Short mmCIF file of C-alpha atoms in Angstrom, two decimals:
data_model
loop_
_atom_site.label_atom_id
_atom_site.label_comp_id
_atom_site.label_asym_id
_atom_site.label_seq_id
_atom_site.Cartn_x
_atom_site.Cartn_y
_atom_site.Cartn_z
CA UNK A 1 17.18 25.00 11.77
CA UNK A 2 15.06 21.97 11.26
CA UNK A 3 17.34 21.00 7.67
CA UNK A 4 20.46 21.98 10.12
CA UNK A 5 19.60 19.75 12.79
CA UNK A 6 18.26 16.95 10.18
CA UNK A 7 22.42 17.31 9.29
CA UNK A 8 23.57 17.22 12.29
CA UNK A 9 21.94 13.57 13.08
CA UNK A 10 22.98 12.20 9.50
CA UNK A 11 26.57 13.37 9.88
CA UNK A 12 26.57 11.72 13.23
CA UNK A 13 26.12 8.32 11.37
CA UNK A 14 27.14 8.74 7.88
CA UNK A 15 28.08 4.92 6.70
CA UNK A 16 25.79 4.53 4.28
CA UNK A 17 26.94 7.45 1.13
CA UNK A 18 30.16 7.96 3.05
CA UNK A 19 32.93 7.85 0.66
CA UNK A 20 35.20 5.27 0.95
CA UNK A 21 37.75 2.95 -1.23
CA UNK A 22 35.95 -0.29 -1.32
CA UNK A 23 39.11 -1.91 -2.76
CA UNK A 24 40.84 -0.96 0.41
CA UNK A 25 38.37 -1.99 2.68
CA UNK A 26 37.82 -5.58 0.72
CA UNK A 27 41.45 -6.14 0.91
CA UNK A 28 41.47 -6.07 4.93
CA UNK A 29 38.05 -7.62 4.97
CA UNK A 30 39.46 -10.37 3.66
CA UNK A 31 42.39 -11.27 5.63
CA UNK A 32 40.08 -11.56 8.75
CA UNK A 33 38.91 -15.14 9.62
CA UNK A 34 35.16 -15.96 8.40
CA UNK A 35 34.82 -17.05 12.26
CA UNK A 36 35.81 -13.76 13.15
CA UNK A 37 33.73 -11.44 10.57
CA UNK A 38 30.77 -13.43 11.95
CA UNK A 39 31.43 -12.70 15.59
CA UNK A 40 31.47 -9.26 14.05
CA UNK A 41 28.02 -9.09 12.88
CA UNK A 42 26.88 -10.71 16.06
CA UNK A 43 28.27 -7.87 18.01
CA UNK A 44 27.25 -5.61 15.95
CA UNK A 45 23.31 -6.54 16.36
CA UNK A 46 22.93 -5.85 12.26
CA UNK A 47 19.49 -6.91 11.41
CA UNK A 48 18.37 -7.34 8.24
CA UNK A 49 17.17 -4.01 6.80
CA UNK A 50 14.83 -5.24 4.00
CA UNK A 51 11.90 -4.75 6.67
CA UNK A 52 11.71 -8.93 8.06
CA UNK A 53 15.06 -7.91 10.38
CA UNK A 54 16.72 -11.47 10.74
CA UNK A 55 19.78 -11.41 12.35
CA UNK A 56 22.76 -10.90 9.83
CA UNK A 57 25.07 -12.85 11.49
CA UNK A 58 22.99 -16.18 12.16
CA UNK A 59 21.84 -16.00 8.59
CA UNK A 60 25.53 -16.54 7.57
CA UNK A 61 26.52 -18.69 9.50
CA UNK A 62 23.57 -21.20 8.95
CA UNK A 63 25.09 -20.71 5.47
CA UNK A 64 28.64 -21.22 6.35
CA UNK A 65 27.59 -24.43 7.94
CA UNK A 66 25.33 -25.63 5.14
CA UNK A 67 26.81 -28.45 3.27
CA UNK A 68 27.15 -27.85 -1.05
CA UNK A 69 29.08 -28.36 -3.80
CA UNK A 70 28.01 -24.49 -4.54
CA UNK A 71 27.14 -21.34 -2.45
CA UNK A 72 25.64 -18.60 -3.79
CA UNK A 73 26.12 -14.60 -2.43
CA UNK A 74 22.17 -12.91 -3.20
CA UNK A 75 21.94 -9.06 -3.07
CA UNK A 76 18.55 -8.24 -3.32
CA UNK A 77 17.40 -4.99 -5.28
CA UNK A 78 14.13 -5.76 -5.87
CA UNK A 79 12.85 -3.19 -4.16
CA UNK A 80 9.14 -2.73 -4.24
CA UNK A 81 7.33 -1.52 -1.47
CA UNK A 82 5.64 1.25 -1.91
CA UNK A 83 7.26 4.41 -0.69
CA UNK A 84 10.86 2.72 -0.67
CA UNK A 85 13.71 3.94 -2.77
CA UNK A 86 16.87 3.75 -1.01
CA UNK A 87 18.64 0.85 -2.82
CA UNK A 88 18.41 2.37 -6.24
CA UNK A 89 20.06 5.49 -4.31
CA UNK A 90 22.38 2.83 -2.88
CA UNK A 91 23.10 1.07 -6.06
CA UNK A 92 23.27 4.57 -7.69
CA UNK A 93 25.23 6.34 -5.32
CA UNK A 94 27.70 3.75 -3.76
CA UNK A 95 27.71 0.47 -5.98
CA UNK A 96 31.39 -0.48 -4.69
CA UNK A 97 30.05 -0.74 -1.38
CA UNK A 98 27.60 -3.13 -2.19
CA UNK A 99 29.70 -5.40 -4.22
CA UNK A 100 31.92 -5.46 -1.07
CA UNK A 101 29.37 -6.56 0.72
CA UNK A 102 28.56 -9.30 -1.14
CA UNK A 103 32.60 -10.26 -1.25
CA UNK A 104 32.79 -10.16 2.25
CA UNK A 105 29.75 -12.71 2.47
CA UNK A 106 31.39 -14.81 -0.13
CA UNK A 107 34.64 -15.00 2.12
CA UNK A 108 32.53 -15.63 5.06
CA UNK A 109 30.04 -18.54 4.02
CA UNK A 110 32.52 -19.94 1.30
CA UNK A 111 30.44 -18.73 -1.84
CA UNK A 112 31.79 -18.65 -5.60
CA UNK A 113 29.04 -17.26 -7.46
CA UNK A 114 27.32 -13.80 -6.69
CA UNK A 115 23.94 -12.13 -8.02
CA UNK A 116 22.39 -8.96 -8.19
CA UNK A 117 18.47 -9.44 -8.21
CA UNK A 118 17.27 -6.06 -10.05
CA UNK A 119 13.90 -5.04 -10.16
CA UNK A 120 12.87 -4.68 -14.17
CA UNK A 121 11.96 -1.39 -12.82
CA UNK A 122 14.99 -0.56 -12.98
CA UNK A 123 16.38 -1.83 -15.99
CA UNK A 124 17.42 2.24 -17.21
CA UNK A 125 20.17 1.30 -14.41
CA UNK A 126 21.43 -2.02 -15.58
CA UNK A 127 23.93 -0.73 -17.72
CA UNK A 128 26.12 1.63 -16.00
CA UNK A 129 25.77 -1.70 -12.99
CA UNK A 130 26.73 -3.78 -15.39
CA UNK A 131 29.90 -1.94 -16.07
CA UNK A 132 31.11 -1.17 -12.26
CA UNK A 133 30.38 -5.52 -11.73
CA UNK A 134 32.94 -6.11 -14.52
CA UNK A 135 35.37 -3.63 -12.99
CA UNK A 136 35.09 -5.22 -9.83
CA UNK A 137 35.05 -8.97 -10.76
CA UNK A 138 37.74 -7.99 -12.64
CA UNK A 139 39.72 -6.20 -9.86
CA UNK A 140 39.21 -8.87 -7.32
CA UNK A 141 39.65 -11.98 -9.27
CA UNK A 142 43.69 -12.12 -7.38
CA UNK A 143 41.93 -11.56 -4.21
CA UNK A 144 38.93 -13.84 -3.69
CA UNK A 145 37.47 -16.81 -6.07
CA UNK A 146 34.54 -14.63 -6.66
CA UNK A 147 32.31 -13.52 -9.93
CA UNK A 148 28.98 -11.09 -9.59
CA UNK A 149 26.64 -11.25 -12.18
CA UNK A 150 23.20 -9.01 -12.51
CA UNK A 151 19.41 -11.08 -12.98
CA UNK A 152 16.40 -8.83 -13.70
CA UNK A 153 13.14 -8.96 -12.60
CA UNK A 154 10.34 -8.55 -14.48
CA UNK A 155 7.61 -6.03 -12.28
CA UNK A 156 6.28 -8.75 -9.46
CA UNK A 157 6.22 -7.31 -6.08
CA UNK A 158 6.50 -10.51 -4.41
CA UNK A 159 9.50 -11.35 -5.81
CA UNK A 160 11.45 -9.20 -2.21
CA UNK A 161 10.27 -12.10 -0.56
CA UNK A 162 13.48 -14.20 -0.70
CA UNK A 163 12.25 -17.80 -1.57
CA UNK A 164 10.16 -16.19 -4.35
CA UNK A 165 13.02 -14.42 -6.05
CA UNK A 166 14.99 -17.40 -5.60
CA UNK A 167 12.45 -19.29 -8.08
CA UNK A 168 12.44 -15.85 -10.14
CA UNK A 169 15.78 -16.39 -10.26
CA UNK A 170 15.58 -19.93 -11.31
CA UNK A 171 13.28 -18.98 -14.72
CA UNK A 172 10.02 -19.81 -12.49
CA UNK A 173 6.90 -17.97 -11.29
CA UNK A 174 7.73 -15.72 -8.35
CA UNK A 175 5.66 -18.22 -5.99
CA UNK A 176 6.97 -18.29 -2.68
CA UNK A 177 8.41 -21.59 -1.00
CA UNK A 178 7.45 -23.85 1.33
CA UNK A 179 9.61 -23.27 4.59
CA UNK A 180 11.57 -24.49 5.83
CA UNK A 181 13.93 -25.61 4.19
CA UNK A 182 15.26 -21.88 4.05
CA UNK A 183 17.46 -20.85 1.81
CA UNK A 184 20.57 -20.27 3.73
CA UNK A 185 20.62 -24.59 3.94
CA UNK A 186 18.69 -25.10 0.01
CA UNK A 187 18.42 -21.95 -1.97
CA UNK A 188 19.23 -21.20 -5.94
CA UNK A 189 19.52 -24.26 -7.50
CA UNK A 190 19.05 -26.29 -4.09
CA UNK A 191 22.23 -24.94 -2.78
CA UNK A 192 22.73 -23.08 0.34
CA UNK A 193 22.06 -19.32 -0.68
CA UNK A 194 22.66 -16.16 1.49
CA UNK A 195 19.94 -13.13 0.35
CA UNK A 196 20.66 -9.70 1.71
CA UNK A 197 18.85 -6.50 1.08
CA UNK A 198 21.30 -3.99 -0.69
CA UNK A 199 21.73 -1.69 2.24
CA UNK A 200 22.66 -4.29 4.87
CA UNK A 201 25.30 -5.60 2.59
CA UNK A 202 26.48 -2.13 2.98
CA UNK A 203 26.18 -1.89 6.28
CA UNK A 204 28.35 -5.41 6.62
CA UNK A 205 30.90 -3.21 4.87
CA UNK A 206 31.03 -0.58 7.26
CA UNK A 207 31.05 -2.68 10.29
CA UNK A 208 34.42 -4.55 8.98
CA UNK A 209 35.65 -1.20 8.19
CA UNK A 210 34.85 0.82 11.35
CA UNK A 211 34.32 -2.06 13.73
CA UNK A 212 30.88 -3.47 15.80
CA UNK A 213 31.18 -1.78 18.46
CA UNK A 214 31.22 1.88 16.93
CA UNK A 215 27.77 0.61 14.68
CA UNK A 216 26.40 -0.75 17.75
CA UNK A 217 26.49 2.30 19.60
CA UNK A 218 24.16 3.93 17.43
CA UNK A 219 20.64 3.78 17.84
CA UNK A 220 18.95 2.05 20.99
CA UNK A 221 19.43 -1.10 22.78
CA UNK A 222 16.87 -3.32 20.78
CA UNK A 223 17.61 -1.70 17.62
CA UNK A 224 20.85 -1.01 17.41
CA UNK A 225 22.86 0.99 13.97
CA UNK A 226 21.40 3.30 11.35
CA UNK A 227 18.90 2.87 9.01
CA UNK A 228 18.51 4.65 5.19
CA UNK A 229 14.55 5.93 5.74
CA UNK A 230 12.93 6.74 2.60
CA UNK A 231 10.66 10.20 3.19
CA UNK A 232 7.75 11.13 1.11
CA UNK A 233 4.46 12.54 0.76
CA UNK A 234 3.21 15.36 2.69
CA UNK A 235 6.61 16.53 3.72
CA UNK A 236 8.30 19.92 2.34
CA UNK A 237 11.90 17.46 2.68
CA UNK A 238 11.21 14.21 0.66
CA UNK A 239 14.35 12.25 -0.08
CA UNK A 240 17.04 9.82 1.26
CA UNK A 241 17.91 9.98 4.92
CA UNK A 242 20.21 7.76 7.21
CA UNK A 243 19.44 8.41 10.65
CA UNK A 244 19.88 6.19 14.21
CA UNK A 245 17.33 3.45 14.50
CA UNK A 246 14.64 4.08 17.40
CA UNK A 247 13.59 7.70 16.80
CA UNK A 248 10.23 8.31 17.95
CA UNK A 249 7.72 9.53 15.70
CA UNK A 250 6.91 12.90 16.87
CA UNK A 251 10.10 13.88 17.08
CA UNK A 252 10.74 12.39 13.03
CA UNK A 253 7.54 14.35 12.49
CA UNK A 254 8.33 17.42 13.82
CA UNK A 255 11.70 17.48 11.14
CA UNK A 256 9.83 16.05 8.54
CA UNK A 257 5.89 17.20 8.41
CA UNK A 258 4.58 20.00 7.15
CA UNK A 259 3.22 21.11 10.33
CA UNK A 260 -0.26 19.27 10.12
CA UNK A 261 0.72 15.72 9.85
CA UNK A 262 -2.31 13.15 10.56
CA UNK A 263 -0.68 9.77 10.23
CA UNK A 264 2.39 8.38 9.25
CA UNK A 265 2.33 4.93 6.84
CA UNK A 266 5.77 3.58 8.24
CA UNK A 267 6.86 0.36 6.48
CA UNK A 268 5.17 0.62 3.18
CA UNK A 269 1.64 -0.71 2.27
CA UNK A 270 2.63 -4.08 4.30
CA UNK A 271 3.67 -1.22 7.09
CA UNK A 272 1.41 0.10 10.17
CA UNK A 273 -0.52 3.20 9.74
CA UNK A 274 0.63 5.44 12.99
CA UNK A 275 -2.40 8.40 13.81
CA UNK A 276 -0.96 11.89 15.20
CA UNK A 277 -2.18 10.54 18.64
CA UNK A 278 0.12 7.88 18.82
CA UNK A 279 2.80 10.05 17.42
CA UNK A 280 5.13 10.29 20.73
CA UNK A 281 4.41 6.71 22.22
CA UNK A 282 5.60 4.85 18.77
CA UNK A 283 9.36 4.06 18.18
CA UNK A 284 10.19 3.18 14.67
CA UNK A 285 13.02 0.11 15.25
CA UNK A 286 12.14 -3.15 16.80
CA UNK A 287 10.51 -2.46 19.81
CA UNK A 288 7.95 -0.38 18.35
CA UNK A 289 7.40 -0.22 14.52
CA UNK A 290 9.95 -2.13 12.35
CA UNK A 291 10.79 -0.83 8.91
CA UNK A 292 12.33 -1.35 5.35
CA UNK A 293 12.65 2.43 5.62
CA UNK A 294 9.59 3.62 4.05
CA UNK A 295 8.19 6.87 5.78
CA UNK A 296 5.25 8.47 3.99
CA UNK A 297 3.24 11.20 5.86
CA UNK A 298 -0.21 12.23 5.46
CA UNK A 299 -2.04 15.08 6.10
CA UNK A 300 -5.38 16.60 6.97
CA UNK A 301 -5.83 16.91 3.41
CA UNK A 302 -5.54 13.02 2.76
CA UNK A 303 -8.51 10.73 2.69
CA UNK A 304 -7.38 7.50 4.09
CA UNK A 305 -9.85 5.51 2.44
CA UNK A 306 -8.03 6.21 -0.64
CA UNK A 307 -4.67 5.88 1.32
CA UNK A 308 -6.54 2.24 2.35
CA UNK A 309 -7.64 1.82 -1.33
CA UNK A 310 -4.61 1.76 -2.83
CA UNK A 311 -3.01 -0.47 -1.12
CA UNK A 312 -5.69 -3.07 -1.24
CA UNK A 313 -5.70 -2.38 -5.22
CA UNK A 314 -1.70 -2.79 -5.03
CA UNK A 315 -2.28 -6.14 -2.79
CA UNK A 316 -4.75 -7.66 -5.13
CA UNK A 317 -2.42 -6.97 -8.26
CA UNK A 318 0.55 -8.21 -6.46
CA UNK A 319 -0.48 -11.33 -4.59
CA UNK A 320 0.78 -14.02 -6.38
CA UNK A 321 -2.27 -16.16 -6.30
CA UNK A 322 -1.12 -19.64 -4.85
CA UNK A 323 -2.45 -19.38 -1.78
CA UNK A 324 -6.04 -18.78 -0.92
CA UNK A 325 -6.17 -16.53 2.16
CA UNK A 326 -3.81 -14.06 0.68
CA UNK A 327 -5.58 -14.33 -2.88
CA UNK A 328 -9.05 -14.37 -1.97
CA UNK A 329 -8.61 -12.31 1.66
CA UNK A 330 -6.90 -9.25 -0.36
CA UNK A 331 -10.25 -9.32 -2.87
CA UNK A 332 -12.71 -9.34 0.31
CA UNK A 333 -11.02 -6.41 1.93
CA UNK A 334 -11.01 -3.97 -1.17
CA UNK A 335 -14.36 -4.87 -2.16
CA UNK A 336 -15.57 -5.23 1.55
CA UNK A 337 -14.52 -1.51 2.23
CA UNK A 338 -15.73 -0.35 -1.54
CA UNK A 339 -19.36 -2.12 -0.21
CA UNK A 340 -19.19 -0.43 3.39
CA UNK A 341 -18.34 3.24 1.36
CA UNK A 342 -21.75 3.17 -1.04
CA UNK A 343 -23.72 1.42 1.80
CA UNK A 344 -24.42 -1.55 -0.36
CA UNK A 345 -23.08 -3.23 3.26
CA UNK A 346 -23.48 -1.79 6.92
CA UNK A 347 -20.28 -0.11 9.18
CA UNK A 348 -20.51 -3.80 11.06
CA UNK A 349 -19.14 -5.32 8.03
CA UNK A 350 -15.39 -3.52 8.73
CA UNK A 351 -15.47 -5.76 11.93
CA UNK A 352 -16.12 -8.91 9.69
CA UNK A 353 -13.19 -8.24 7.59
CA UNK A 354 -11.40 -7.73 10.30
CA UNK A 355 -11.96 -11.25 11.72
CA UNK A 356 -11.06 -12.39 8.31
CA UNK A 357 -7.13 -10.23 8.26
CA UNK A 358 -6.94 -12.68 11.57
CA UNK A 359 -6.75 -15.64 9.08
CA UNK A 360 -4.52 -14.21 6.52
CA UNK A 361 -2.11 -13.23 9.34
CA UNK A 362 -2.21 -17.38 10.28
CA UNK A 363 -2.77 -18.95 7.30
CA UNK A 364 -0.47 -16.94 4.61
CA UNK A 365 2.45 -18.70 3.00
CA UNK A 366 4.50 -15.60 2.90
CA UNK A 367 5.11 -12.02 4.71
CA UNK A 368 3.13 -10.82 1.61
CA UNK A 369 -0.10 -12.41 2.87
CA UNK A 370 0.47 -12.04 6.09
CA UNK A 371 1.05 -8.29 6.19
CA UNK A 372 -1.65 -7.39 4.18
CA UNK A 373 -3.58 -6.93 7.99
CA UNK A 374 -1.29 -4.64 9.38
CA UNK A 375 -2.32 -1.49 6.95
CA UNK A 376 -5.91 -2.51 7.07
CA UNK A 377 -6.19 -2.72 11.01
CA UNK A 378 -4.51 -0.12 11.63
CA UNK A 379 -5.76 2.08 9.32
CA UNK A 380 -9.39 0.75 9.82
CA UNK A 381 -8.75 1.12 13.59
CA UNK A 382 -7.66 4.82 13.67
CA UNK A 383 -9.74 6.44 11.04
CA UNK A 384 -13.07 4.21 11.26
CA UNK A 385 -15.17 7.34 10.49
CA UNK A 386 -13.16 8.21 7.51
CA UNK A 387 -13.63 4.35 5.72
CA UNK A 388 -17.15 4.49 6.42
CA UNK A 389 -18.60 7.77 5.44
CA UNK B 1 14.12 -11.09 -37.44
CA UNK B 2 12.17 -14.02 -37.41
CA UNK B 3 10.44 -15.89 -34.52
CA UNK B 4 12.54 -18.48 -34.09
CA UNK B 5 15.88 -17.05 -35.25
CA UNK B 6 14.84 -13.99 -32.61
CA UNK B 7 14.20 -17.07 -30.06
CA UNK B 8 17.81 -18.82 -30.82
CA UNK B 9 19.68 -15.53 -30.72
CA UNK B 10 18.02 -14.79 -27.22
CA UNK B 11 18.73 -18.53 -26.21
CA UNK B 12 22.77 -18.32 -26.87
CA UNK B 13 23.05 -14.96 -25.75
CA UNK B 14 21.47 -16.51 -22.10
CA UNK B 15 21.98 -19.86 -21.98
CA UNK B 16 20.08 -22.96 -21.99
CA UNK B 17 19.16 -23.60 -18.80
CA UNK B 18 15.89 -23.80 -16.95
CA UNK B 19 17.61 -20.99 -14.97
CA UNK B 20 18.16 -18.47 -18.11
CA UNK B 21 14.21 -18.58 -18.87
CA UNK B 22 13.49 -15.23 -17.67
CA UNK B 23 16.40 -13.55 -19.22
CA UNK B 24 15.20 -15.21 -22.98
CA UNK B 25 11.95 -14.14 -22.08
CA UNK B 26 13.31 -10.64 -21.65
CA UNK B 27 15.11 -10.48 -24.58
CA UNK B 28 12.57 -11.54 -26.69
CA UNK B 29 9.72 -8.64 -25.39
CA UNK B 30 12.33 -6.16 -25.93
CA UNK B 31 13.49 -7.42 -29.32
CA UNK B 32 9.76 -8.39 -30.54
CA UNK B 33 7.49 -6.00 -28.73
CA UNK B 34 5.40 -8.56 -27.46
CA UNK B 35 5.44 -12.64 -26.22
CA UNK B 36 3.03 -13.83 -28.40
CA UNK B 37 1.34 -17.67 -28.18
CA UNK B 38 3.94 -18.26 -31.18
CA UNK B 39 6.82 -16.93 -29.54
CA UNK B 40 6.43 -19.05 -26.03
CA UNK B 41 6.09 -22.26 -27.80
CA UNK B 42 8.89 -21.45 -30.10
CA UNK B 43 10.94 -20.82 -26.73
CA UNK B 44 9.13 -24.13 -25.30
CA UNK B 45 10.45 -25.89 -27.88
CA UNK B 46 14.33 -24.64 -28.84
CA UNK B 47 14.70 -24.88 -24.29
CA UNK B 48 13.01 -28.40 -24.18
CA UNK B 49 10.57 -27.36 -21.76
CA UNK B 50 6.99 -27.69 -21.63
CA UNK B 51 4.43 -24.87 -22.93
CA UNK B 52 2.88 -24.42 -19.82
CA UNK B 53 5.96 -23.81 -18.19
CA UNK B 54 7.06 -21.37 -20.32
CA UNK B 55 3.71 -19.90 -20.31
CA UNK B 56 3.37 -19.92 -16.77
CA UNK B 57 6.20 -17.64 -16.18
CA UNK B 58 5.76 -15.40 -18.86
CA UNK B 59 1.96 -14.41 -17.25
CA UNK B 60 3.24 -13.93 -13.62
CA UNK B 61 5.01 -10.93 -14.64
CA UNK B 62 3.91 -7.83 -15.43
CA UNK B 63 6.05 -6.40 -17.61
CA UNK B 64 6.46 -10.17 -20.06
CA UNK B 65 2.88 -9.17 -21.81
CA UNK B 66 1.49 -11.94 -23.59
CA UNK B 67 -0.90 -9.93 -25.35
CA UNK B 68 0.06 -7.11 -28.37
CA UNK B 69 1.44 -4.18 -27.29
CA UNK B 70 2.76 -0.67 -28.59
CA UNK B 71 6.21 0.16 -29.93
CA UNK B 72 6.61 2.03 -26.12
CA UNK B 73 4.84 1.45 -23.20
CA UNK B 74 3.97 4.07 -20.92
CA UNK B 75 3.69 2.96 -17.58
CA UNK B 76 2.38 5.61 -14.74
CA UNK B 77 3.10 4.79 -11.37
CA UNK B 78 0.18 4.47 -8.92
CA UNK B 79 1.54 3.98 -5.81
CA UNK B 80 -0.22 6.85 -3.18
CA UNK B 81 2.84 9.03 -3.00
CA UNK B 82 2.74 9.82 -6.58
CA UNK B 83 -1.16 9.63 -6.54
CA UNK B 84 -1.06 12.52 -3.97
CA UNK B 85 0.99 14.46 -6.45
CA UNK B 86 -1.74 13.96 -8.92
CA UNK B 87 -0.53 11.32 -11.07
CA UNK B 88 -4.32 11.04 -12.13
CA UNK B 89 -3.89 14.45 -14.01
CA UNK B 90 -0.60 13.12 -15.83
CA UNK B 91 -2.78 10.07 -17.12
CA UNK B 92 -5.82 11.93 -18.07
CA UNK B 93 -3.33 13.72 -20.33
CA UNK B 94 -1.84 11.37 -21.61
CA UNK B 95 -5.62 9.56 -22.31
CA UNK B 96 -6.78 12.88 -24.28
CA UNK B 97 -3.71 13.32 -25.99
CA UNK B 98 -3.10 9.44 -27.48
CA UNK B 99 -7.46 9.28 -27.70
CA UNK B 100 -6.98 5.94 -25.53
CA UNK B 101 -7.84 4.70 -22.38
CA UNK B 102 -5.68 3.22 -19.25
CA UNK B 103 -5.01 -0.16 -20.40
CA UNK B 104 -5.27 0.73 -24.57
CA UNK B 105 -2.91 0.76 -27.25
CA UNK B 106 -2.62 3.78 -29.69
CA UNK B 107 -4.19 2.62 -32.97
CA UNK B 108 -0.79 2.97 -35.12
CA UNK B 109 0.68 0.70 -32.70
CA UNK B 110 3.02 3.18 -31.23
CA UNK B 111 2.03 3.89 -27.35
CA UNK B 112 0.52 1.57 -24.85
CA UNK B 113 -0.40 3.31 -21.77
CA UNK B 114 -1.13 1.48 -18.29
CA UNK B 115 -0.37 2.20 -14.75
CA UNK B 116 1.82 0.35 -12.64
CA UNK B 117 2.73 -0.13 -8.75
CA UNK B 118 5.66 1.72 -6.93
CA UNK B 119 8.35 2.63 -9.39
CA UNK B 120 10.64 4.05 -6.77
CA UNK B 121 10.88 6.98 -6.88
CA UNK B 122 8.29 8.24 -4.27
CA UNK B 123 10.34 12.03 -3.43
CA UNK B 124 9.60 13.28 -6.70
CA UNK B 125 6.46 12.43 -8.16
CA UNK B 126 4.68 11.62 -10.19
CA UNK B 127 6.70 9.17 -12.05
CA UNK B 128 6.67 7.37 -15.25
CA UNK B 129 8.25 4.81 -17.21
CA UNK B 130 8.28 4.84 -20.53
CA UNK B 131 9.93 1.79 -21.96
CA UNK B 132 13.58 1.52 -20.11
CA UNK B 133 13.69 5.53 -19.48
CA UNK B 134 12.33 7.02 -16.20
CA UNK B 135 10.19 10.40 -16.06
CA UNK B 136 10.17 11.87 -12.82
CA UNK B 137 8.31 15.27 -11.36
CA UNK B 138 5.81 15.07 -14.03
CA UNK B 139 3.33 17.91 -14.85
CA UNK B 140 0.48 16.92 -17.45
CA UNK B 141 2.18 19.27 -20.10
CA UNK B 142 5.37 17.70 -19.49
CA UNK B 143 4.25 14.31 -20.01
CA UNK B 144 2.70 15.04 -23.06
CA UNK B 145 6.21 16.97 -24.17
CA UNK B 146 8.16 13.73 -23.44
CA UNK B 147 5.16 11.46 -25.70
CA UNK B 148 5.71 14.68 -28.57
CA UNK B 149 9.12 14.21 -28.69
CA UNK B 150 9.06 10.77 -29.15
CA UNK B 151 6.75 11.05 -32.05
CA UNK B 152 8.89 13.51 -33.68
CA UNK B 153 12.25 11.07 -33.05
CA UNK B 154 9.92 7.99 -34.62
CA UNK B 155 9.08 10.73 -37.99
CA UNK B 156 5.34 9.90 -37.55
CA UNK B 157 2.82 12.73 -38.44
CA UNK B 158 0.10 13.24 -36.39
#
């Protein structure tokens, strides 16, 4: 029953993984004027699918207006958020659609060079992807002056942040830059650069194929379109699902839960933990909790202390260390909950930590440190007794 | 291959400009197994970069080890989805089988066992990477079997 319902919901959307001739799609798309493409993206309301949710039309518009002898298109395949595995699946199943999306971007902003930044953990995909790339580069030769290559990461979560990614592409430590300037004006090697999530690029291709109105008709007023969700944890049916945006969490849990779901972590370690009593009122989308697609379910057998400790351990390791609020903050949070658990500090210490997260949110340089408070506060607020006892 | 030749080959393959440093280091890491101070110095000299610069880049990335590691890097995913699927049992089985603890290398220099952050296979955990090969839906037994098979392939007697 549930499986049938999920199948129906997926069929209604079916954009990312649908079969389509990418070359034909691209040929048609390249006939459309850049200005018209920007207009279509604006109408579609497509926002970045990596998590931050910036309007794709705006990003491309800025890059197209920026001056530069060279311009770059980068597909961000540094998928490191715990619980997210959709980009790997997309690159594996429909790589040509990603490449088509990149070429459409190149045509729109006037770029001649493109890169896929593939995380080191996905090195085993590199060979087949390179083959697809070579074929693609060869096929588009007569259509567009644009060549794509691969750059590999080497195991650093923070490189998913676009300026850290660019630093890494330049052969440096993956430390986020000060913003502004944004990559759309000063990106890779100082030239205007569009960095888009893999999924976003496929949606661009699909908007060119099916029209902006079709995309905008999916989802809700504030969260238009669809999204690929990576479902894991305590669920009988873990996997990748492309669904409309704006679903409420109660509905989601009814479909994917194991009947005993006590909490869902929306958006991975940097996202929010939603307890059962708030499922009905929580929307998965920009009007509620925006997400890069990571959906982890926890049933009542799970200790939320362990979950939070796991996340904090993760952030301690992955904080790049250049700004103090993040570097020290992450360690203080982890040490703090350990001390409370071991009765070395009173439960009231959690309030001290919570206060400190406000500083992290304001003073951290990039999204990593700024989003650590999300999981910390949402778990500590909803599951205080589990953290203390 | 000598260090100097290996570095030269990697630079020829990647290109000599600064933005190719990652690629150079990645190739050498996979050829020579580790990025020792002597190697990093050689890279700096041949690319015309400061040693601190090269060292700084290498040490930032967890897959670019600057200390000796085994021929095979076993990286078990430690993220919460794999943790919930009992990755600890897999790690313990490997620790017992290899007679090492997490973070250590076997005496014969064959295997290094570590835990790493999300490998992006959360729906089929627990998972591990052995060099660039991914293994999913592990059990303690299946993980040990994978290591045994590598041993056989390498022709090493236990």
